[in-house]
C-alpha cells in the first residue's frame, strides 16, 4: 500500500492518456479495478443466499436484505427488479446486497428457491 504522500503526489491526468485511475495508475478506459473487485466479491461467496430483516439506521423502518447472491452486478440489478415486482414494493442494490422495503422474507425465499438458489433465513 503506498504511503499517503505517494497517493497525494500521484499523477491524476496525462495529456497523452487523459484521466488516470488513482488505484492502478492506468488510463480510465483501460482500468480493470472494478472488474477485479467484482470477481473478488463473487469468489468470496459460498453459494448460500441469506435473507434478513434489518431496522438499524433506518428510523425503525424495516427492510429485507438479500445477500450472498452469486451473480454479477448487472444480473443482480435485474434480480432486484424482479423481487421488487413480486413484493410490490421498492428497494435498491447497494454493494452487492439487495434491499427490499418491508418484511417480505417468506415471499422472497419462495421466489429465490424457484430460481434455483439455496436460501437461509438469517438473523432474528
Coordinates of C-alpha atoms in Angstrom, one line a residue:
X1 CA 0.0 0.0 0.0
X2 CA 1.5 3.3 -1.0
X3 CA 2.0 6.0 1.7
X4 CA -0.3 8.9 1.9
X5 CA 2.4 11.2 0.4
X6 CA 2.7 8.9 -2.6
X7 CA -1.0 8.9 -3.0
X8 CA -1.3 12.7 -2.9
X9 CA 1.6 13.2 -5.3
X10 CA 0.3 10.6 -7.9
X11 CA -0.4 11.6 -11.4
X12 CA -4.1 12.1 -12.0
X13 CA -4.1 13.4 -15.6
X14 CA -1.9 12.9 -18.6
X15 CA -2.1 14.8 -21.9
X16 CA -1.2 11.5 -23.6
X17 CA -3.8 9.3 -21.9
X18 CA -6.3 11.6 -20.3
X19 CA -7.7 10.9 -16.8
X20 CA -5.9 8.1 -14.8
X21 CA -7.3 5.7 -12.3
X22 CA -5.9 6.6 -8.8
X23 CA -5.6 2.9 -7.7
X24 CA -3.8 1.3 -10.6
X25 CA -2.4 4.4 -12.4
X26 CA -3.8 3.2 -15.8
X27 CA -5.9 5.3 -18.1
X28 CA -9.6 5.2 -17.0
X29 CA -10.5 3.5 -20.3
X30 CA -8.1 0.6 -19.6
X31 CA -8.7 0.4 -15.8
X32 CA -9.7 -3.1 -14.6
X33 CA -10.2 -2.2 -10.9
X34 CA -14.0 -2.6 -11.0
X35 CA -13.8 -5.9 -12.8
X36 CA -11.3 -7.3 -10.3
X37 CA -13.4 -6.1 -7.4
X38 CA -16.4 -7.8 -8.8
X39 CA -14.5 -11.0 -9.4
X40 CA -13.2 -11.0 -5.8
X41 CA -16.7 -10.3 -4.4
X42 CA -18.0 -13.3 -6.4
X43 CA -15.1 -15.5 -5.3
X44 CA -15.8 -14.9 -1.6
X45 CA -19.4 -16.1 -1.8
X46 CA -20.3 -19.6 -0.6
X47 CA -23.4 -20.0 -2.8
X48 CA -26.0 -19.6 0.0
X49 CA -28.4 -16.6 -0.3
X50 CA -29.1 -15.1 3.1
X51 CA -32.3 -13.2 3.9
X52 CA -32.5 -11.0 7.0
X53 CA -34.7 -8.2 8.3
X54 CA -32.9 -5.1 9.3
X55 CA -34.1 -1.9 11.0
X56 CA -30.8 -0.4 12.3
X57 CA -30.1 3.0 10.9
X58 CA -33.5 3.3 9.2
X59 CA -35.5 5.1 11.9
X60 CA -37.4 1.9 12.8
X61 CA -38.4 1.1 9.2
X62 CA -37.7 -2.5 8.4
X63 CA -36.1 -3.7 5.2
X64 CA -35.4 -7.2 4.0
X65 CA -31.8 -7.7 2.8
X66 CA -30.8 -10.3 0.3
X67 CA -27.0 -11.0 0.5
X68 CA -24.7 -13.7 -1.0
X69 CA -26.4 -13.9 -4.4
X70 CA -23.7 -15.3 -6.8
X71 CA -24.5 -13.1 -9.7
X72 CA -22.6 -10.2 -11.5
X73 CA -23.7 -6.7 -10.8
X74 CA -25.9 -6.3 -14.0
X75 CA -27.8 -9.6 -13.3
X76 CA -28.1 -8.7 -9.6
X77 CA -29.9 -5.5 -10.6
X78 CA -32.3 -7.5 -12.8
X79 CA -33.0 -9.9 -10.0
X80 CA -33.7 -7.0 -7.6
X81 CA -36.1 -5.6 -10.1
X82 CA -37.9 -8.9 -10.3
X83 CA -38.0 -9.3 -6.5
X84 CA -39.4 -5.8 -6.0
X85 CA -42.1 -6.6 -8.5
X86 CA -43.0 -9.8 -6.7
X87 CA -43.3 -7.9 -3.4
X88 CA -45.0 -4.9 -4.9
X89 CA -42.6 -2.5 -3.1
X90 CA -39.4 -0.5 -3.6
X91 CA -35.8 -1.3 -2.9
X92 CA -32.2 -0.9 -4.1
X93 CA -28.9 -2.7 -4.7
X94 CA -26.1 -1.5 -2.6
X95 CA -22.6 -3.0 -2.6
X96 CA -23.8 -6.4 -3.8
X97 CA -26.8 -6.5 -1.3
X98 CA -30.4 -6.2 -2.4
X99 CA -32.6 -4.2 -0.1
X100 CA -36.4 -4.6 -0.3
X101 CA -38.6 -2.3 1.7
X102 CA -40.7 -4.1 4.3
X103 CA -40.6 -7.6 5.7
X104 CA -41.0 -10.0 2.8
X105 CA -38.7 -12.8 3.8
X106 CA -41.1 -15.7 3.2
X107 CA -42.2 -14.4 -0.2
X108 CA -38.6 -13.7 -1.2
X109 CA -37.5 -17.2 0.0
X110 CA -40.1 -18.9 -2.2
X111 CA -39.2 -16.8 -5.2
X112 CA -35.4 -17.4 -4.8
X113 CA -35.9 -21.1 -4.3
X114 CA -38.0 -21.2 -7.5
X115 CA -35.0 -19.6 -9.3
X116 CA -32.7 -22.4 -8.0
X117 CA -30.9 -20.7 -5.2
X118 CA -30.1 -22.2 -1.8
X119 CA -31.8 -19.8 0.7
X120 CA -31.3 -19.4 4.5
X121 CA -33.2 -17.1 6.8
X122 CA -30.6 -15.3 8.8
X123 CA -30.8 -13.0 11.9
X124 CA -33.8 -12.5 14.1

